[in-house]
mmCIF file of C-alpha atoms in Angstrom:
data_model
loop_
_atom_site.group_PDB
_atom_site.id
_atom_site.type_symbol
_atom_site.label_atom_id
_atom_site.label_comp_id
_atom_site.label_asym_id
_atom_site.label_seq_id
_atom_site.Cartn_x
_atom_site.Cartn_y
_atom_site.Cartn_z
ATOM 1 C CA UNK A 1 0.728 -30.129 -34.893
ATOM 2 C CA UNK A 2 4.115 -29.309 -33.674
ATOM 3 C CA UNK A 3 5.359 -28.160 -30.358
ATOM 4 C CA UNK A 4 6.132 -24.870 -31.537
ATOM 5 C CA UNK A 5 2.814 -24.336 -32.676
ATOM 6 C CA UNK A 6 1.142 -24.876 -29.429
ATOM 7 C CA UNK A 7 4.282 -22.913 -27.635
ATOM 8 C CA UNK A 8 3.033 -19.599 -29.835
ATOM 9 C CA UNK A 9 -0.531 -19.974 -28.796
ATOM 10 C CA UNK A 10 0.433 -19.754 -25.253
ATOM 11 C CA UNK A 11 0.865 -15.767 -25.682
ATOM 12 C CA UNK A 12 -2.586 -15.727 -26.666
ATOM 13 C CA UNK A 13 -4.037 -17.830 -23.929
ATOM 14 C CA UNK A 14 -2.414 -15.744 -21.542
ATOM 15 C CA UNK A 15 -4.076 -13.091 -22.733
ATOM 16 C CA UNK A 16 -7.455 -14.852 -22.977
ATOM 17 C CA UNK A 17 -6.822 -15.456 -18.676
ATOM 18 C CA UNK A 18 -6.041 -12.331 -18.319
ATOM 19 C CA UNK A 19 -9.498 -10.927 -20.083
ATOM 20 C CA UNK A 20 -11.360 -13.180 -17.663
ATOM 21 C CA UNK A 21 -10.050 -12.411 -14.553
ATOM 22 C CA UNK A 22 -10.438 -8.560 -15.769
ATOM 23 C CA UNK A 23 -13.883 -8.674 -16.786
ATOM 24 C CA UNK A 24 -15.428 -11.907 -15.172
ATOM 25 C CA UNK A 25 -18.700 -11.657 -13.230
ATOM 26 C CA UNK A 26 -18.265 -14.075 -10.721
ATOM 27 C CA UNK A 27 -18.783 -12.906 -6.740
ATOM 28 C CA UNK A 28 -16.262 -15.910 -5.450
ATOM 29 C CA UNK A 29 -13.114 -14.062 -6.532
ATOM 30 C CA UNK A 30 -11.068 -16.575 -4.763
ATOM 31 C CA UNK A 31 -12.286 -19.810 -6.590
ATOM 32 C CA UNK A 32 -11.532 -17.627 -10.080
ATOM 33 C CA UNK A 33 -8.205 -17.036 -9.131
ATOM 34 C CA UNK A 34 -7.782 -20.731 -8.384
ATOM 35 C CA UNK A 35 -9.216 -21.952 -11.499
ATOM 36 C CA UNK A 36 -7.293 -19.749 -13.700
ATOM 37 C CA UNK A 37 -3.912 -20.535 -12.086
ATOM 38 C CA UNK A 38 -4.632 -24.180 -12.589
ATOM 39 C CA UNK A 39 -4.479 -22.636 -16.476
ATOM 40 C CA UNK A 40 -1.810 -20.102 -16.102
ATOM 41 C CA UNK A 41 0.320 -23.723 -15.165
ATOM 42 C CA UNK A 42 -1.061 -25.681 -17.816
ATOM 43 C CA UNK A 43 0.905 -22.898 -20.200
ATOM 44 C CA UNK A 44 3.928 -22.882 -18.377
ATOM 45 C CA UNK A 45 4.138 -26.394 -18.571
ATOM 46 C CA UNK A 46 4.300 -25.592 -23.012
ATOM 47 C CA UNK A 47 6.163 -22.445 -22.259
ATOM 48 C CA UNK A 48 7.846 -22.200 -19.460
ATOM 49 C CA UNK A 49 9.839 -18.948 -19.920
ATOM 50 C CA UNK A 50 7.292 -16.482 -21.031
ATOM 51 C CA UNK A 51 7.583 -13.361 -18.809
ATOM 52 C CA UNK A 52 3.948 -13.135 -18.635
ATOM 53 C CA UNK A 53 2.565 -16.210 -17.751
ATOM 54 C CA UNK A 54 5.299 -16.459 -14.936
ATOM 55 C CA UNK A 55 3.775 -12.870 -14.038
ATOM 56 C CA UNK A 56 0.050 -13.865 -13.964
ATOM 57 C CA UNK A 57 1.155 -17.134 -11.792
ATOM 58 C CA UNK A 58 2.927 -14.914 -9.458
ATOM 59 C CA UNK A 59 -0.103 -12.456 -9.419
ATOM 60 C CA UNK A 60 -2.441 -15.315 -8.716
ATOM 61 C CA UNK A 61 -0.334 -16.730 -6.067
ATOM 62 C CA UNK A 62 -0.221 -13.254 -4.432
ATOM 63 C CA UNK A 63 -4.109 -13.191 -4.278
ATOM 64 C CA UNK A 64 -4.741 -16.674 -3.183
ATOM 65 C CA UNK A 65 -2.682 -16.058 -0.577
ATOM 66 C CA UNK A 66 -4.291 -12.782 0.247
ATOM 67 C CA UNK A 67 -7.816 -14.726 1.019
ATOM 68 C CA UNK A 68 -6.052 -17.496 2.721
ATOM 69 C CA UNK A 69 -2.817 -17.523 4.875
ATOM 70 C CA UNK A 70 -2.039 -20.934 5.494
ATOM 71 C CA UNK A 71 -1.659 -21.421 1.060
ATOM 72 C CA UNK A 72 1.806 -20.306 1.735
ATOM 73 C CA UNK A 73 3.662 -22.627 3.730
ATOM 74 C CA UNK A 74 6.620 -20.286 3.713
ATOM 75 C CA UNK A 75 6.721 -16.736 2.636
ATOM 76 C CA UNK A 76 10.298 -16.463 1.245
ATOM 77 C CA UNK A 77 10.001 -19.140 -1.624
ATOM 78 C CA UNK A 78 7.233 -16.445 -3.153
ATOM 79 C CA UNK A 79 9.158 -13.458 -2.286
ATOM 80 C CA UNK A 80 12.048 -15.658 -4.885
ATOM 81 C CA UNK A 81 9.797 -16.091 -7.322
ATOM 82 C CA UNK A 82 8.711 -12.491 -7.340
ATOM 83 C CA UNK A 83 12.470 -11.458 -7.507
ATOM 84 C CA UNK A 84 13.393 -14.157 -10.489
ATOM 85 C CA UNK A 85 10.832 -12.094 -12.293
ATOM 86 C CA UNK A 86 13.707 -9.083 -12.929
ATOM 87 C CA UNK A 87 15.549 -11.436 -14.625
ATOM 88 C CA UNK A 88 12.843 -12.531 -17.517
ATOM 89 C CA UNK A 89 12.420 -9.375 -19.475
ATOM 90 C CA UNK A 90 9.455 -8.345 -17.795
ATOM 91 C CA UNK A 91 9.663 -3.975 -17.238
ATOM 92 C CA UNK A 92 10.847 -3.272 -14.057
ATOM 93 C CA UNK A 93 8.007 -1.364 -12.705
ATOM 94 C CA UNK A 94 5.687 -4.387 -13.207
ATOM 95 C CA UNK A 95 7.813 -6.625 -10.937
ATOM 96 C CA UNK A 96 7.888 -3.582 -8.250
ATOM 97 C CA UNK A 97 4.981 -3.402 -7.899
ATOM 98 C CA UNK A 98 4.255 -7.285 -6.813
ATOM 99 C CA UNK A 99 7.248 -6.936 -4.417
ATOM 100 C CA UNK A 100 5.207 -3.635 -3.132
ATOM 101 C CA UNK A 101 1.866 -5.807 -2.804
ATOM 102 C CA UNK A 102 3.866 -8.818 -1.696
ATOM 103 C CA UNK A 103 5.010 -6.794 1.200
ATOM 104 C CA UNK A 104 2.186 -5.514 2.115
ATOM 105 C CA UNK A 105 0.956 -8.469 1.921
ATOM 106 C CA UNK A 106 3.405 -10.285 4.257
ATOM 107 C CA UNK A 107 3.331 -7.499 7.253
ATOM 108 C CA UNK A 108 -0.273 -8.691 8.025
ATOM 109 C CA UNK A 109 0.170 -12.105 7.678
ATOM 110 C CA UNK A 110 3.713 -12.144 9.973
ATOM 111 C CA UNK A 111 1.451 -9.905 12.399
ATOM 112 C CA UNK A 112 -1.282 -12.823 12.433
ATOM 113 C CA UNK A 113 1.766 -15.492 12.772
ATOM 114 C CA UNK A 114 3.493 -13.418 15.304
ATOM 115 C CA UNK A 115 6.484 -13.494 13.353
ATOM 116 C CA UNK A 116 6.915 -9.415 14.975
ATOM 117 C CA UNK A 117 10.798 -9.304 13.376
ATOM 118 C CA UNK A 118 9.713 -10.186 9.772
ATOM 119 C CA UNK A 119 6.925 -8.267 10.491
ATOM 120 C CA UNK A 120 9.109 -5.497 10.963
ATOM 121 C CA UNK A 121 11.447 -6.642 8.015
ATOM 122 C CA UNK A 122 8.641 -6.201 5.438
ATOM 123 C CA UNK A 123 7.747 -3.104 6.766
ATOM 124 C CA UNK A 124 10.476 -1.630 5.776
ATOM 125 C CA UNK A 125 10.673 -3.068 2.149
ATOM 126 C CA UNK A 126 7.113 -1.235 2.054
ATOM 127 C CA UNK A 127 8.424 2.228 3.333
ATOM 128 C CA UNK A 128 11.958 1.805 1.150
ATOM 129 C CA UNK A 129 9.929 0.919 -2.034
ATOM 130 C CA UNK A 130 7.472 3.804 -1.371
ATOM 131 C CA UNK A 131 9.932 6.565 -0.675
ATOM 132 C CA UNK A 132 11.577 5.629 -3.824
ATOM 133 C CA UNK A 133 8.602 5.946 -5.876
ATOM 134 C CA UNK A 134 7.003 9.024 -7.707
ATOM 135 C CA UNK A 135 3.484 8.836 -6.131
ATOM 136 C CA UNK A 136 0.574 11.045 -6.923
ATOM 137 C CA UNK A 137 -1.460 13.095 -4.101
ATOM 138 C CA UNK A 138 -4.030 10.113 -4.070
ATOM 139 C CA UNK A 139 -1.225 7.754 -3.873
ATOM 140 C CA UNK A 140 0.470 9.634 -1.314
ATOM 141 C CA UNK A 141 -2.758 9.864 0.902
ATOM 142 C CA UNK A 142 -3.501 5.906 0.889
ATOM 143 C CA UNK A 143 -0.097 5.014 1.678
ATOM 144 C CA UNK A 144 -0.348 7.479 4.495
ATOM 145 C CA UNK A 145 -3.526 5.805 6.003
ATOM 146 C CA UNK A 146 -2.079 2.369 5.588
ATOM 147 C CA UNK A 147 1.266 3.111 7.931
ATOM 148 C CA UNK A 148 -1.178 4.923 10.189
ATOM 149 C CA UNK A 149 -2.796 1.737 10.640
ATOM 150 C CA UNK A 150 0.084 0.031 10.856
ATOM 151 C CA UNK A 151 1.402 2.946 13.429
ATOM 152 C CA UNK A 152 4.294 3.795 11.623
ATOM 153 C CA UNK A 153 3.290 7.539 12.599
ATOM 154 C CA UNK A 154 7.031 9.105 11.505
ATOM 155 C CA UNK A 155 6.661 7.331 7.822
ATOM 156 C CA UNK A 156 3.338 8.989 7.730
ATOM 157 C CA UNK A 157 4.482 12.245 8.456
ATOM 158 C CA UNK A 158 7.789 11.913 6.298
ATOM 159 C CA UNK A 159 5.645 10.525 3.602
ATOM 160 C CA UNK A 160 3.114 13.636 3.578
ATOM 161 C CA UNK A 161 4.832 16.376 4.514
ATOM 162 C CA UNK A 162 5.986 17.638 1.075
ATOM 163 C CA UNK A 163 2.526 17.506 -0.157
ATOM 164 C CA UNK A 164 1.225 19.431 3.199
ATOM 165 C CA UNK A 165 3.296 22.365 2.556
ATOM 166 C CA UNK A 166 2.287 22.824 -0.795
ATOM 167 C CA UNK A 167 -0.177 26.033 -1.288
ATOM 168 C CA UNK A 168 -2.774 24.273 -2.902
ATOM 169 C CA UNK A 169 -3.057 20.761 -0.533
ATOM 170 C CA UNK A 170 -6.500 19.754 0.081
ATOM 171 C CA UNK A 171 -8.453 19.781 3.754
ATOM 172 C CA UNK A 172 -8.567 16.152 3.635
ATOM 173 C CA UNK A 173 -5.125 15.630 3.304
ATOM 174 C CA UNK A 174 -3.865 18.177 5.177
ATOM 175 C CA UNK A 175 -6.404 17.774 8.279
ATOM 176 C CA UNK A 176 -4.935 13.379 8.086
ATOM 177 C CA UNK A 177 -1.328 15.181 8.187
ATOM 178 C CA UNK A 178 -2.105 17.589 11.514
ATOM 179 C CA UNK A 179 -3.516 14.349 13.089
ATOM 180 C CA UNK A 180 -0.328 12.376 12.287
ATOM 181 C CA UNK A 181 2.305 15.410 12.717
ATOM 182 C CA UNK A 182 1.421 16.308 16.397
ATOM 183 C CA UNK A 183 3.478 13.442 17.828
ATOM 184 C CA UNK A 184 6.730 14.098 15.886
ATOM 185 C CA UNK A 185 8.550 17.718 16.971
ATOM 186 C CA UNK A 186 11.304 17.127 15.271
ATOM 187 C CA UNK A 187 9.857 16.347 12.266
ATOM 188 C CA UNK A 188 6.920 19.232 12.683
ATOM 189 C CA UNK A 189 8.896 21.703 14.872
ATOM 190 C CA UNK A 190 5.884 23.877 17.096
ATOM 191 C CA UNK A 191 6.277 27.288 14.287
ATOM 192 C CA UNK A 192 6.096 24.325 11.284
ATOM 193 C CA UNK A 193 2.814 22.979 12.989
ATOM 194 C CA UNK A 194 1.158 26.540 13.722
ATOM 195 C CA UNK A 195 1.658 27.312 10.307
ATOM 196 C CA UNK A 196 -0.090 24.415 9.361
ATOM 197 C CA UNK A 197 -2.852 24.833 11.632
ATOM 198 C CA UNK A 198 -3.356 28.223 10.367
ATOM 199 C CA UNK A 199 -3.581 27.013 6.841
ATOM 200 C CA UNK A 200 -5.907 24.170 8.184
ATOM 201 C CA UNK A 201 -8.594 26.800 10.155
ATOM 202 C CA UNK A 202 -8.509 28.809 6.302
ATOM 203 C CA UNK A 203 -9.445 25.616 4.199
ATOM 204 C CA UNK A 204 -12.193 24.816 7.198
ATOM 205 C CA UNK A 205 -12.535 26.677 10.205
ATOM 206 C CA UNK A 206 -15.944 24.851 11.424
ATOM 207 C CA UNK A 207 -13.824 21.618 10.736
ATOM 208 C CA UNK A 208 -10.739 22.870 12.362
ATOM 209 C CA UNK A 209 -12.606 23.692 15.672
ATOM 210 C CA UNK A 210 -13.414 19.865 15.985
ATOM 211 C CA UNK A 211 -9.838 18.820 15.341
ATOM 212 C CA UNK A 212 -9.371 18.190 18.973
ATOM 213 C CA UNK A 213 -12.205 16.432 21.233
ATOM 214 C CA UNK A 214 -14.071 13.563 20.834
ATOM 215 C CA UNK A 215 -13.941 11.496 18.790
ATOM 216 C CA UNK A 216 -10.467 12.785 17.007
ATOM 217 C CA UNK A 217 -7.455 13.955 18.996
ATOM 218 C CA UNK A 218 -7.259 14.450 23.001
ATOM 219 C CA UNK A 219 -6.990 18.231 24.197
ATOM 220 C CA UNK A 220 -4.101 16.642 26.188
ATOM 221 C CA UNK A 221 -1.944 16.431 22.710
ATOM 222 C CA UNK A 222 -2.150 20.274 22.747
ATOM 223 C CA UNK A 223 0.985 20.390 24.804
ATOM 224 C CA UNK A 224 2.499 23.640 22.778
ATOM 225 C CA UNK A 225 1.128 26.914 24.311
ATOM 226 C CA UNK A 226 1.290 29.041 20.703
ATOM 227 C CA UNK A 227 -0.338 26.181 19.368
ATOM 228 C CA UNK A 228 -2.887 25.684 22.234
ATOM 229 C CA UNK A 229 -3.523 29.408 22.175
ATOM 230 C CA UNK A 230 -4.012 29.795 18.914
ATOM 231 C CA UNK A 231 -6.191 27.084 18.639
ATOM 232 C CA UNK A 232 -8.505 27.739 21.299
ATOM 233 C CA UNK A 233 -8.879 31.526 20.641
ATOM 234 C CA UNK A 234 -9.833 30.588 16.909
ATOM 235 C CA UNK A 235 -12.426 28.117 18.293
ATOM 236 C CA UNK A 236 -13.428 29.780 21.519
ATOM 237 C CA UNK A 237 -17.247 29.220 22.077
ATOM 238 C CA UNK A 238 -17.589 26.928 18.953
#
């Protein structure tokens, strides 16, 4: 058998990697991932410019990495590989969304490095990418908690506004966005945040009255007086 004959079986073993990473039972994700990127290069070594295999190495690299830091001696050489892949006829979209995770990614391991700057650098590749992209409510809502977590309070409230002042948001989502909003003015002016608190006490009033106190926000946060007012004549002797 020819070269070329084992070169067009490669699509198909990609695929076959693919179905047991998707589907396989085992609990040790990590030593999965290991073994089948030991294959994934085995294919590239026949085929060396299919789109997906360089996709599914990249992928794998991404989640070894994910379980254990110190894989990655330097960050940057995967973010290049992750970048070459725009150039290989993959869709866009695909390639997107391993810079997204890549990011992601990278902010918690320069946090564990103390590498604060490119901390702060891949931050902001998460937030740019994000704005940019057409996300669902759910979407919208995880992102949210993630740069809460990360205390990127303004992106959460930039992020979620939109959805808060539609009619028909949710009390989840909109009770996340008063706890966020409260420490931006400018970007929730005091008559933008009553109105949201009103719409908050309709969805849930017996939720609303625990909004501030233990264990969620301070009293001391209530710093408006229509806002204070409002709030405390709505829950007075709850």
């Amino acid at each position: 058998m020819d070269k070329y004959f084992f070169k067009e079986t490669t699509q198909l073993n990609n695929n076959l990697i693919a179905f047991r990473w998707l589907f396989a039972n085992e609990k040790n994700k990590d030593s999965l991932n290991s073994y089948l990127l030991r294959d994934v290069i085995t294919q590239l070594r026949i085929n060396p410019t299919n789109p997906y295999l360089l996709y599914n190495k990249t992928t794998l690299d991404l989640l070894l990495w994910t379980e254990k830091y110190e894989r990655v001696k330097d960050p940057k050489f995967l973010l290049k590989d992750i970048k070459a892949l725009y150039n290989v006829g993959l869709e866009n979209w695909r390639v997107s969304q391993l810079l997204l995770n890549y990011h992601i990614i990278a902010a918690d391991y320069y946090y564990e490095t103390m590498r604060f700057e490119d901390r702060d650098r891949s931050l902001n590749e998460v937030k740019k990418i994000l704005l940019q992209s057409q996300l669902n409510r759910d979407q919208t809502y995880q992102i949210a908690e993630y740069f809460i977590f990360q205390m990127r309070i303004n992106w959460t409230i930039e992020l979620m506004k939109p959805w808060a002042e539609k009619p028909t948001i949710d009390e989840d989502f909109l009770f996340t966005f008063l706890s966020a909003a409260i420490y931006n003015k400018k970007l929730v002016p005091e008559k933008e945040y009553l109105l949201f608190m009103q719409k908050a006490k309709t969805l849930n009033k017996e939720r609303f009255c625990k909004l501030f106190g233990y264990p969620n926000m301070s009293f001391q946060l209530l710093k408006d007086v229509s806002v204070k007012n409002m709030y405390c004549q709505s829950c007075e002797g709850k």
